[in-house]
């Protein structure tokens, strides 16, 4: 089996920079650390900033001192923004994550937190309340005296604001706890009927209450992680001068040509779909669909501003009842202009994911998630395995093999599979799994140059490697495979030349009849390519070689969190037969 590593690095940072960055990241934890806690000093009628939490930077070696100085300055600047709230007179609350990392030596008065009651333990004279607000897997322990009537209304699920003293805790589970002096019940809850009790609840049960499920600590952490991933990706693309765009959700065609589109009609006239001949009665005067991929529109936008990206919902009417498929999911798609080599597209995908992981790795959320203990997240892949996934993603040089070589490799192990590996038939998920596990060695694997006839019409024909002798024509494309989840991304060079594109469309039966392939510029823009006329048009005027990819964003997050089914990764999952609330 021939295996290639990347030939070039598309983006910063280089691997040596990355090593430094990893060291730096420990110092730059300030980015992820809470601001100094703020609490109201009622006696003096002002708000004062208390000491910063004790999280000391680790791994000081490898640090460039000048860079350190720059970062310190940056951190000081950042701190300035917290001076502003000091002028306010209303109480400022701390998030629970901030509070938990705050370990002052002496008692701190008039601290305010707000959140949701996760549990209440009753003792004779005190109630022990576990409070969560989504910022942390760990709860805050609040101790409420019973005799003051303050404990009334403290029920599981209630939204509360607690004011009190932040003191060292005698308990072993936390360094500090709150001795509550005032309880405000902001949103009462009936403990008896609250559907998320403090006991193990199966993922299947939680899926029946998707509107309440986000309140569980793990689901809140998943929301935070998603948000951090988006922030990291946005920064990555901005740093690399990609333009973020908003391609449409309603479209005229099935980009992938797999017939998995949802058709759109107004609720007041669903019947219009049945009467295809009467287009004038249709809302859009023709059939329209929810997008399955924004790629084709991204190609148009890339011809304006160069490299572009988007993170959009896409929809697939696939009747797949698996842990990896949803009818609605988010796809991150990028399109690069003026590139002529599939390796450059793969470099981008690789750098982007690696960079995202490195940025996120030591965030509070990811740290807590990967170091969870006990029963927290017991339905997920164990933290050690998930950590190994992150390490694979952050490693350099993900292997690249051609589809032809992959099939050869699989054929050497044919006895292990239910389906025989056959060149013309594509890879089954058992094959993808095997490749990911045995070729990747913990890293994701690019499989390239698939047979032309099993791939989409828009892919550019040819081989990335001139020395490959494949059994038939191939296209310049890749699938990115990881263990367990198999394919998480796919991309290709696009056919940017008019004639070969029209030929490919004919081969795929996308259109019937003759095409107008004139390049004289006076030809009508319609190419008799039906709903894809406009896409053909893009090839008429100034279409540079280009390529791109799409990543199943929710699948990627599943892999990085160890969530076993994509239905538990997405807050409101939709799949064949299910679209709750
Ligand atoms: N933008 C892309 O290349 C994604 C591709 N159209 C897909 O749906 O897999």
PDB file of C-alpha atoms in Angstrom, residues 51-328:
ATOM      1  CA  UNK A  51      -8.393  38.371  43.319  1.00  0.00           C
ATOM      2  CA  UNK A  52      -7.902  36.321  40.179  1.00  0.00           C
ATOM      3  CA  UNK A  53      -8.317  32.569  40.433  1.00  0.00           C
ATOM      4  CA  UNK A  54      -5.341  30.412  41.143  1.00  0.00           C
ATOM      5  CA  UNK A  55      -5.088  28.562  37.850  1.00  0.00           C
ATOM      6  CA  UNK A  56      -1.393  28.846  37.199  1.00  0.00           C
ATOM      7  CA  UNK A  57      -0.043  28.493  33.690  1.00  0.00           C
ATOM      8  CA  UNK A  58       1.585  25.185  32.895  1.00  0.00           C
ATOM      9  CA  UNK A  59       4.303  24.156  30.471  1.00  0.00           C
ATOM     10  CA  UNK A  60       6.420  27.253  30.550  1.00  0.00           C
ATOM     11  CA  UNK A  61       9.158  25.771  28.447  1.00  0.00           C
ATOM     12  CA  UNK A  62       9.167  26.560  24.727  1.00  0.00           C
ATOM     13  CA  UNK A  63       7.947  30.056  25.311  1.00  0.00           C
ATOM     14  CA  UNK A  64       9.257  32.941  23.323  1.00  0.00           C
ATOM     15  CA  UNK A  65       9.707  35.722  25.880  1.00  0.00           C
ATOM     16  CA  UNK A  66       8.883  38.523  23.490  1.00  0.00           C
ATOM     17  CA  UNK A  67       5.684  36.757  22.587  1.00  0.00           C
ATOM     18  CA  UNK A  68       4.970  36.321  26.273  1.00  0.00           C
ATOM     19  CA  UNK A  69       5.397  40.025  26.813  1.00  0.00           C
ATOM     20  CA  UNK A  70       3.033  40.732  23.946  1.00  0.00           C
ATOM     21  CA  UNK A  71       0.457  38.357  25.386  1.00  0.00           C
ATOM     22  CA  UNK A  72       0.740  39.872  28.837  1.00  0.00           C
ATOM     23  CA  UNK A  73       0.077  43.297  27.331  1.00  0.00           C
ATOM     24  CA  UNK A  74      -2.849  41.876  25.451  1.00  0.00           C
ATOM     25  CA  UNK A  75      -4.222  40.330  28.633  1.00  0.00           C
ATOM     26  CA  UNK A  76      -3.879  43.670  30.434  1.00  0.00           C
ATOM     27  CA  UNK A  77      -5.799  45.355  27.652  1.00  0.00           C
ATOM     28  CA  UNK A  78      -8.445  42.721  27.940  1.00  0.00           C
ATOM     29  CA  UNK A  79      -8.720  43.263  31.658  1.00  0.00           C
ATOM     30  CA  UNK A  80      -9.464  46.908  31.058  1.00  0.00           C
ATOM     31  CA  UNK A  81     -12.840  46.013  29.663  1.00  0.00           C
ATOM     32  CA  UNK A  82     -13.793  44.711  33.070  1.00  0.00           C
ATOM     33  CA  UNK A  83     -13.099  48.077  34.648  1.00  0.00           C
ATOM     34  CA  UNK A  84     -16.197  49.435  32.964  1.00  0.00           C
ATOM     35  CA  UNK A  85     -18.652  47.245  34.865  1.00  0.00           C
ATOM     36  CA  UNK A  86     -17.035  48.457  38.084  1.00  0.00           C
ATOM     37  CA  UNK A  87     -18.835  51.708  37.560  1.00  0.00           C
ATOM     38  CA  UNK A  88     -22.201  49.989  37.496  1.00  0.00           C
ATOM     39  CA  UNK A  89     -24.380  49.978  40.544  1.00  0.00           C
ATOM     40  CA  UNK A  90     -26.484  46.892  39.756  1.00  0.00           C
ATOM     41  CA  UNK A  91     -25.205  43.534  40.996  1.00  0.00           C
ATOM     42  CA  UNK A  92     -23.134  41.562  38.535  1.00  0.00           C
ATOM     43  CA  UNK A  93     -23.287  37.858  38.728  1.00  0.00           C
ATOM     44  CA  UNK A  94     -20.476  35.446  38.011  1.00  0.00           C
ATOM     45  CA  UNK A  95     -20.955  32.405  35.889  1.00  0.00           C
ATOM     46  CA  UNK A  96     -20.680  29.224  37.873  1.00  0.00           C
ATOM     47  CA  UNK A  97     -17.536  28.246  35.967  1.00  0.00           C
ATOM     48  CA  UNK A  98     -15.944  31.531  37.040  1.00  0.00           C
ATOM     49  CA  UNK A  99     -17.035  31.075  40.596  1.00  0.00           C
ATOM     50  CA  UNK A 100     -15.709  27.524  40.841  1.00  0.00           C
ATOM     51  CA  UNK A 101     -12.268  28.625  39.765  1.00  0.00           C
ATOM     52  CA  UNK A 102     -12.194  31.415  42.279  1.00  0.00           C
ATOM     53  CA  UNK A 103     -10.439  30.288  45.418  1.00  0.00           C
ATOM     54  CA  UNK A 104      -9.925  33.342  47.619  1.00  0.00           C
ATOM     55  CA  UNK A 105      -8.067  32.841  50.861  1.00  0.00           C
ATOM     56  CA  UNK A 106     -10.603  34.709  52.951  1.00  0.00           C
ATOM     57  CA  UNK A 107     -14.395  34.782  52.847  1.00  0.00           C
ATOM     58  CA  UNK A 108     -15.929  36.959  50.160  1.00  0.00           C
ATOM     59  CA  UNK A 109     -19.206  38.651  50.848  1.00  0.00           C
ATOM     60  CA  UNK A 110     -22.143  39.537  48.606  1.00  0.00           C
ATOM     61  CA  UNK A 111     -21.383  37.212  45.775  1.00  0.00           C
ATOM     62  CA  UNK A 112     -24.248  36.709  43.350  1.00  0.00           C
ATOM     63  CA  UNK A 113     -24.842  33.660  41.159  1.00  0.00           C
ATOM     64  CA  UNK A 114     -27.847  32.595  39.165  1.00  0.00           C
ATOM     65  CA  UNK A 115     -28.804  29.385  37.485  1.00  0.00           C
ATOM     66  CA  UNK A 116     -30.960  26.293  37.700  1.00  0.00           C
ATOM     67  CA  UNK A 117     -31.324  24.002  40.660  1.00  0.00           C
ATOM     68  CA  UNK A 118     -29.895  20.608  39.774  1.00  0.00           C
ATOM     69  CA  UNK A 119     -30.657  18.982  43.099  1.00  0.00           C
ATOM     70  CA  UNK A 120     -31.544  19.757  46.692  1.00  0.00           C
ATOM     71  CA  UNK A 121     -30.420  17.669  49.629  1.00  0.00           C
ATOM     72  CA  UNK A 122     -32.306  18.336  52.828  1.00  0.00           C
ATOM     73  CA  UNK A 123     -30.599  18.312  56.213  1.00  0.00           C
ATOM     74  CA  UNK A 124     -32.201  19.349  59.469  1.00  0.00           C
ATOM     75  CA  UNK A 125     -30.899  22.871  59.533  1.00  0.00           C
ATOM     76  CA  UNK A 126     -29.564  23.358  55.989  1.00  0.00           C
ATOM     77  CA  UNK A 127     -30.437  22.600  52.400  1.00  0.00           C
ATOM     78  CA  UNK A 128     -27.536  21.747  50.093  1.00  0.00           C
ATOM     79  CA  UNK A 129     -28.345  23.027  46.650  1.00  0.00           C
ATOM     80  CA  UNK A 130     -26.463  22.034  43.481  1.00  0.00           C
ATOM     81  CA  UNK A 131     -26.669  24.888  41.060  1.00  0.00           C
ATOM     82  CA  UNK A 132     -25.798  24.820  37.356  1.00  0.00           C
ATOM     83  CA  UNK A 133     -25.952  27.488  34.663  1.00  0.00           C
ATOM     84  CA  UNK A 134     -24.524  25.653  31.650  1.00  0.00           C
ATOM     85  CA  UNK A 135     -21.074  27.162  32.040  1.00  0.00           C
ATOM     86  CA  UNK A 136     -19.637  24.160  33.812  1.00  0.00           C
ATOM     87  CA  UNK A 137     -20.213  20.439  34.185  1.00  0.00           C
ATOM     88  CA  UNK A 138     -19.477  20.742  37.884  1.00  0.00           C
ATOM     89  CA  UNK A 139     -22.220  22.354  39.963  1.00  0.00           C
ATOM     90  CA  UNK A 140     -21.841  25.047  42.563  1.00  0.00           C
ATOM     91  CA  UNK A 141     -22.745  23.980  46.085  1.00  0.00           C
ATOM     92  CA  UNK A 142     -24.908  26.456  47.933  1.00  0.00           C
ATOM     93  CA  UNK A 143     -25.805  26.016  51.592  1.00  0.00           C
ATOM     94  CA  UNK A 144     -29.140  27.534  52.566  1.00  0.00           C
ATOM     95  CA  UNK A 145     -30.272  27.766  56.209  1.00  0.00           C
ATOM     96  CA  UNK A 146     -33.731  26.295  56.688  1.00  0.00           C
ATOM     97  CA  UNK A 147     -34.873  28.521  59.567  1.00  0.00           C
ATOM     98  CA  UNK A 148     -34.925  31.729  57.546  1.00  0.00           C
ATOM     99  CA  UNK A 149     -37.606  30.464  55.119  1.00  0.00           C
ATOM    100  CA  UNK A 150     -35.104  31.093  52.368  1.00  0.00           C
ATOM    101  CA  UNK A 151     -35.129  27.414  51.426  1.00  0.00           C
ATOM    102  CA  UNK A 152     -38.750  27.487  50.286  1.00  0.00           C
ATOM    103  CA  UNK A 153     -39.182  27.135  46.562  1.00  0.00           C
ATOM    104  CA  UNK A 154     -35.737  25.628  46.077  1.00  0.00           C
ATOM    105  CA  UNK A 155     -36.861  22.752  43.890  1.00  0.00           C
ATOM    106  CA  UNK A 156     -35.099  20.849  41.124  1.00  0.00           C
ATOM    107  CA  UNK A 157     -35.448  22.741  37.845  1.00  0.00           C
ATOM    108  CA  UNK A 158     -36.160  26.139  39.462  1.00  0.00           C
ATOM    109  CA  UNK A 159     -34.405  29.238  38.104  1.00  0.00           C
ATOM    110  CA  UNK A 160     -32.890  31.101  41.055  1.00  0.00           C
ATOM    111  CA  UNK A 161     -30.585  33.901  42.026  1.00  0.00           C
ATOM    112  CA  UNK A 162     -28.489  33.314  45.126  1.00  0.00           C
ATOM    113  CA  UNK A 163     -26.580  35.911  47.088  1.00  0.00           C
ATOM    114  CA  UNK A 164     -24.172  35.025  49.846  1.00  0.00           C
ATOM    115  CA  UNK A 165     -20.677  34.456  51.106  1.00  0.00           C
ATOM    116  CA  UNK A 166     -18.111  32.546  49.062  1.00  0.00           C
ATOM    117  CA  UNK A 167     -16.232  30.493  51.633  1.00  0.00           C
ATOM    118  CA  UNK A 168     -13.825  27.552  51.836  1.00  0.00           C
ATOM    119  CA  UNK A 169     -15.862  24.363  51.908  1.00  0.00           C
ATOM    120  CA  UNK A 170     -15.430  21.687  54.542  1.00  0.00           C
ATOM    121  CA  UNK A 171     -16.637  19.115  51.963  1.00  0.00           C
ATOM    122  CA  UNK A 172     -14.217  17.124  49.836  1.00  0.00           C
ATOM    123  CA  UNK A 173     -16.050  17.630  46.524  1.00  0.00           C
ATOM    124  CA  UNK A 174     -15.397  21.336  46.213  1.00  0.00           C
ATOM    125  CA  UNK A 175     -12.854  23.848  47.402  1.00  0.00           C
ATOM    126  CA  UNK A 176     -15.421  26.584  48.041  1.00  0.00           C
ATOM    127  CA  UNK A 177     -19.148  26.843  48.493  1.00  0.00           C
ATOM    128  CA  UNK A 178     -21.722  29.567  48.938  1.00  0.00           C
ATOM    129  CA  UNK A 179     -23.327  30.309  52.271  1.00  0.00           C
ATOM    130  CA  UNK A 180     -26.549  31.793  51.063  1.00  0.00           C
ATOM    131  CA  UNK A 181     -28.058  34.879  52.654  1.00  0.00           C
ATOM    132  CA  UNK A 182     -30.708  35.605  50.051  1.00  0.00           C
ATOM    133  CA  UNK A 183     -32.662  33.386  47.687  1.00  0.00           C
ATOM    134  CA  UNK A 184     -34.689  34.820  44.807  1.00  0.00           C
ATOM    135  CA  UNK A 185     -36.876  32.291  43.022  1.00  0.00           C
ATOM    136  CA  UNK A 186     -37.036  33.716  39.508  1.00  0.00           C
ATOM    137  CA  UNK A 187     -38.796  30.800  37.842  1.00  0.00           C
ATOM    138  CA  UNK A 188     -40.404  28.227  40.116  1.00  0.00           C
ATOM    139  CA  UNK A 189     -40.472  24.550  39.251  1.00  0.00           C
ATOM    140  CA  UNK A 190     -42.592  21.649  40.419  1.00  0.00           C
ATOM    141  CA  UNK A 191     -40.038  19.119  41.645  1.00  0.00           C
ATOM    142  CA  UNK A 192     -42.500  16.243  41.434  1.00  0.00           C
ATOM    143  CA  UNK A 193     -43.231  16.666  37.735  1.00  0.00           C
ATOM    144  CA  UNK A 194     -39.887  18.042  36.457  1.00  0.00           C
ATOM    145  CA  UNK A 195     -38.937  15.489  33.776  1.00  0.00           C
ATOM    146  CA  UNK A 196     -35.159  15.593  34.390  1.00  0.00           C
ATOM    147  CA  UNK A 197     -34.671  14.109  37.816  1.00  0.00           C
ATOM    148  CA  UNK A 198     -31.267  13.706  39.420  1.00  0.00           C
ATOM    149  CA  UNK A 199     -30.761  10.094  38.428  1.00  0.00           C
ATOM    150  CA  UNK A 200     -29.535   8.308  35.341  1.00  0.00           C
ATOM    151  CA  UNK A 201     -31.782   9.042  32.354  1.00  0.00           C
ATOM    152  CA  UNK A 202     -31.295   7.078  29.177  1.00  0.00           C
ATOM    153  CA  UNK A 203     -30.409   8.948  25.967  1.00  0.00           C
ATOM    154  CA  UNK A 204     -33.574   7.491  24.436  1.00  0.00           C
ATOM    155  CA  UNK A 205     -35.704   9.024  27.167  1.00  0.00           C
ATOM    156  CA  UNK A 206     -33.954  12.385  26.914  1.00  0.00           C
ATOM    157  CA  UNK A 207     -34.559  12.392  23.149  1.00  0.00           C
ATOM    158  CA  UNK A 208     -38.295  12.440  23.871  1.00  0.00           C
ATOM    159  CA  UNK A 209     -37.912  15.821  25.610  1.00  0.00           C
ATOM    160  CA  UNK A 210     -35.589  17.719  23.256  1.00  0.00           C
ATOM    161  CA  UNK A 211     -36.856  21.047  24.576  1.00  0.00           C
ATOM    162  CA  UNK A 212     -35.643  20.225  28.108  1.00  0.00           C
ATOM    163  CA  UNK A 213     -32.649  18.053  27.265  1.00  0.00           C
ATOM    164  CA  UNK A 214     -30.258  21.024  26.829  1.00  0.00           C
ATOM    165  CA  UNK A 215     -30.574  21.641  30.568  1.00  0.00           C
ATOM    166  CA  UNK A 216     -28.628  18.505  31.463  1.00  0.00           C
ATOM    167  CA  UNK A 217     -24.986  19.358  32.220  1.00  0.00           C
ATOM    168  CA  UNK A 218     -23.599  17.258  29.374  1.00  0.00           C
ATOM    169  CA  UNK A 219     -25.945  18.725  26.790  1.00  0.00           C
ATOM    170  CA  UNK A 220     -25.108  22.220  27.964  1.00  0.00           C
ATOM    171  CA  UNK A 221     -21.408  21.381  27.552  1.00  0.00           C
ATOM    172  CA  UNK A 222     -22.102  20.159  24.014  1.00  0.00           C
ATOM    173  CA  UNK A 223     -23.729  23.489  23.194  1.00  0.00           C
ATOM    174  CA  UNK A 224     -20.720  25.340  24.565  1.00  0.00           C
ATOM    175  CA  UNK A 225     -18.336  23.182  22.596  1.00  0.00           C
ATOM    176  CA  UNK A 226     -20.247  23.771  19.391  1.00  0.00           C
ATOM    177  CA  UNK A 227     -20.057  27.480  19.987  1.00  0.00           C
ATOM    178  CA  UNK A 228     -16.324  27.338  20.678  1.00  0.00           C
ATOM    179  CA  UNK A 229     -15.785  25.316  17.515  1.00  0.00           C
ATOM    180  CA  UNK A 230     -17.611  27.919  15.444  1.00  0.00           C
ATOM    181  CA  UNK A 231     -15.575  30.711  17.035  1.00  0.00           C
ATOM    182  CA  UNK A 232     -12.294  28.866  16.319  1.00  0.00           C
ATOM    183  CA  UNK A 233     -13.270  28.169  12.718  1.00  0.00           C
ATOM    184  CA  UNK A 234     -14.369  31.726  12.144  1.00  0.00           C
ATOM    185  CA  UNK A 235     -11.025  32.975  13.429  1.00  0.00           C
ATOM    186  CA  UNK A 236      -9.134  30.447  11.305  1.00  0.00           C
ATOM    187  CA  UNK A 237     -10.878  31.476   8.111  1.00  0.00           C
ATOM    188  CA  UNK A 238     -10.569  35.178   8.887  1.00  0.00           C
ATOM    189  CA  UNK A 239      -6.837  34.758   9.554  1.00  0.00           C
ATOM    190  CA  UNK A 240      -6.498  33.035   6.209  1.00  0.00           C
ATOM    191  CA  UNK A 241      -8.489  35.691   4.338  1.00  0.00           C
ATOM    192  CA  UNK A 242     -11.482  33.561   3.478  1.00  0.00           C
ATOM    193  CA  UNK A 243     -14.754  35.422   3.061  1.00  0.00           C
ATOM    194  CA  UNK A 244     -17.681  34.064   5.039  1.00  0.00           C
ATOM    195  CA  UNK A 245     -20.793  33.914   2.879  1.00  0.00           C
ATOM    196  CA  UNK A 246     -24.472  33.066   3.190  1.00  0.00           C
ATOM    197  CA  UNK A 247     -25.558  30.914   0.261  1.00  0.00           C
ATOM    198  CA  UNK A 248     -29.280  30.158  -0.099  1.00  0.00           C
ATOM    199  CA  UNK A 249     -31.207  27.397   1.630  1.00  0.00           C
ATOM    200  CA  UNK A 250     -33.954  27.260  -1.016  1.00  0.00           C
ATOM    201  CA  UNK A 251     -32.497  25.952  -4.261  1.00  0.00           C
ATOM    202  CA  UNK A 252     -33.439  24.846  -7.749  1.00  0.00           C
ATOM    203  CA  UNK A 253     -31.468  21.631  -7.915  1.00  0.00           C
ATOM    204  CA  UNK A 254     -30.118  18.605  -6.137  1.00  0.00           C
ATOM    205  CA  UNK A 255     -26.420  19.438  -5.971  1.00  0.00           C
ATOM    206  CA  UNK A 256     -25.266  15.897  -5.325  1.00  0.00           C
ATOM    207  CA  UNK A 257     -27.719  14.389  -7.803  1.00  0.00           C
ATOM    208  CA  UNK A 258     -28.627  11.655  -5.361  1.00  0.00           C
ATOM    209  CA  UNK A 259     -32.338  12.462  -5.335  1.00  0.00           C
ATOM    210  CA  UNK A 260     -32.408  13.104  -1.623  1.00  0.00           C
ATOM    211  CA  UNK A 261     -34.036  16.519  -1.719  1.00  0.00           C
ATOM    212  CA  UNK A 262     -37.004  17.821   0.217  1.00  0.00           C
ATOM    213  CA  UNK A 263     -39.368  19.756  -2.043  1.00  0.00           C
ATOM    214  CA  UNK A 264     -40.767  23.037  -0.767  1.00  0.00           C
ATOM    215  CA  UNK A 265     -44.350  24.276  -1.100  1.00  0.00           C
ATOM    216  CA  UNK A 266     -46.501  26.754   0.815  1.00  0.00           C
ATOM    217  CA  UNK A 267     -48.633  25.115   3.490  1.00  0.00           C
ATOM    218  CA  UNK A 268     -51.670  26.774   1.898  1.00  0.00           C
ATOM    219  CA  UNK A 269     -51.059  25.027  -1.429  1.00  0.00           C
ATOM    220  CA  UNK A 270     -49.228  21.762  -0.950  1.00  0.00           C
ATOM    221  CA  UNK A 271     -51.280  20.440  -3.864  1.00  0.00           C
ATOM    222  CA  UNK A 272     -49.122  22.469  -6.256  1.00  0.00           C
ATOM    223  CA  UNK A 273     -46.471  19.770  -6.005  1.00  0.00           C
ATOM    224  CA  UNK A 274     -48.787  17.182  -7.491  1.00  0.00           C
ATOM    225  CA  UNK A 275     -49.606  19.347 -10.507  1.00  0.00           C
ATOM    226  CA  UNK A 276     -46.228  19.631 -12.147  1.00  0.00           C
ATOM    227  CA  UNK A 277     -47.703  20.771 -15.459  1.00  0.00           C
ATOM    228  CA  UNK A 278     -49.251  23.823 -13.932  1.00  0.00           C
ATOM    229  CA  UNK A 279     -46.100  25.709 -13.025  1.00  0.00           C
ATOM    230  CA  UNK A 280     -47.772  29.103 -13.075  1.00  0.00           C
ATOM    231  CA  UNK A 281     -49.661  28.059  -9.946  1.00  0.00           C
ATOM    232  CA  UNK A 282     -46.506  27.141  -8.125  1.00  0.00           C
ATOM    233  CA  UNK A 283     -45.207  29.602  -5.559  1.00  0.00           C
ATOM    234  CA  UNK A 284     -41.793  29.859  -7.213  1.00  0.00           C
ATOM    235  CA  UNK A 285     -43.147  28.991 -10.696  1.00  0.00           C
ATOM    236  CA  UNK A 286     -41.180  25.770 -10.541  1.00  0.00           C
ATOM    237  CA  UNK A 287     -40.180  23.045  -8.122  1.00  0.00           C
ATOM    238  CA  UNK A 288     -37.768  24.198  -5.433  1.00  0.00           C
ATOM    239  CA  UNK A 289     -35.884  22.299  -2.774  1.00  0.00           C
ATOM    240  CA  UNK A 290     -34.120  22.612   0.538  1.00  0.00           C
ATOM    241  CA  UNK A 291     -30.412  22.620  -0.179  1.00  0.00           C
ATOM    242  CA  UNK A 292     -28.429  19.384   0.181  1.00  0.00           C
ATOM    243  CA  UNK A 293     -25.134  21.249  -0.176  1.00  0.00           C
ATOM    244  CA  UNK A 294     -24.317  24.894  -0.764  1.00  0.00           C
ATOM    245  CA  UNK A 295     -21.323  24.013  -2.926  1.00  0.00           C
ATOM    246  CA  UNK A 296     -22.673  25.106  -6.290  1.00  0.00           C
ATOM    247  CA  UNK A 297     -23.606  28.545  -4.989  1.00  0.00           C
ATOM    248  CA  UNK A 298     -20.305  28.815  -3.155  1.00  0.00           C
ATOM    249  CA  UNK A 299     -18.562  28.237  -6.486  1.00  0.00           C
ATOM    250  CA  UNK A 300     -20.392  31.257  -7.874  1.00  0.00           C
ATOM    251  CA  UNK A 301     -19.397  33.373  -4.877  1.00  0.00           C
ATOM    252  CA  UNK A 302     -15.780  32.209  -5.064  1.00  0.00           C
ATOM    253  CA  UNK A 303     -15.664  33.723  -8.546  1.00  0.00           C
ATOM    254  CA  UNK A 304     -16.286  37.064  -6.931  1.00  0.00           C
ATOM    255  CA  UNK A 305     -14.135  37.242  -3.822  1.00  0.00           C
ATOM    256  CA  UNK A 306     -11.806  34.274  -4.073  1.00  0.00           C
ATOM    257  CA  UNK A 307     -11.759  31.863  -1.176  1.00  0.00           C
ATOM    258  CA  UNK A 308     -15.079  31.525   0.608  1.00  0.00           C
ATOM    259  CA  UNK A 309     -16.696  29.473   3.347  1.00  0.00           C
ATOM    260  CA  UNK A 310     -20.000  28.947   5.050  1.00  0.00           C
ATOM    261  CA  UNK A 311     -21.549  26.957   7.862  1.00  0.00           C
ATOM    262  CA  UNK A 312     -25.111  26.264   6.780  1.00  0.00           C
ATOM    263  CA  UNK A 313     -27.910  23.896   7.552  1.00  0.00           C
ATOM    264  CA  UNK A 314     -28.438  21.331   4.794  1.00  0.00           C
ATOM    265  CA  UNK A 315     -31.214  18.823   4.374  1.00  0.00           C
ATOM    266  CA  UNK A 316     -31.271  15.251   3.093  1.00  0.00           C
ATOM    267  CA  UNK A 317     -34.411  13.191   2.605  1.00  0.00           C
ATOM    268  CA  UNK A 318     -32.471   9.994   3.098  1.00  0.00           C
ATOM    269  CA  UNK A 319     -34.343   7.193   4.826  1.00  0.00           C
ATOM    270  CA  UNK A 320     -31.261   6.251   6.831  1.00  0.00           C
ATOM    271  CA  UNK A 321     -31.910   5.102  10.340  1.00  0.00           C
ATOM    272  CA  UNK A 322     -28.331   5.131  11.589  1.00  0.00           C
ATOM    273  CA  UNK A 323     -26.273   6.820  14.289  1.00  0.00           C
ATOM    274  CA  UNK A 324     -24.515   8.905  11.606  1.00  0.00           C
ATOM    275  CA  UNK A 325     -27.386  10.362   9.577  1.00  0.00           C
ATOM    276  CA  UNK A 326     -29.778  13.229  10.127  1.00  0.00           C
ATOM    277  CA  UNK A 327     -32.286  14.832   7.793  1.00  0.00           C
ATOM    278  CA  UNK A 328     -31.119  18.296   8.846  1.00  0.00           C
TER     279      UNK A 328
END
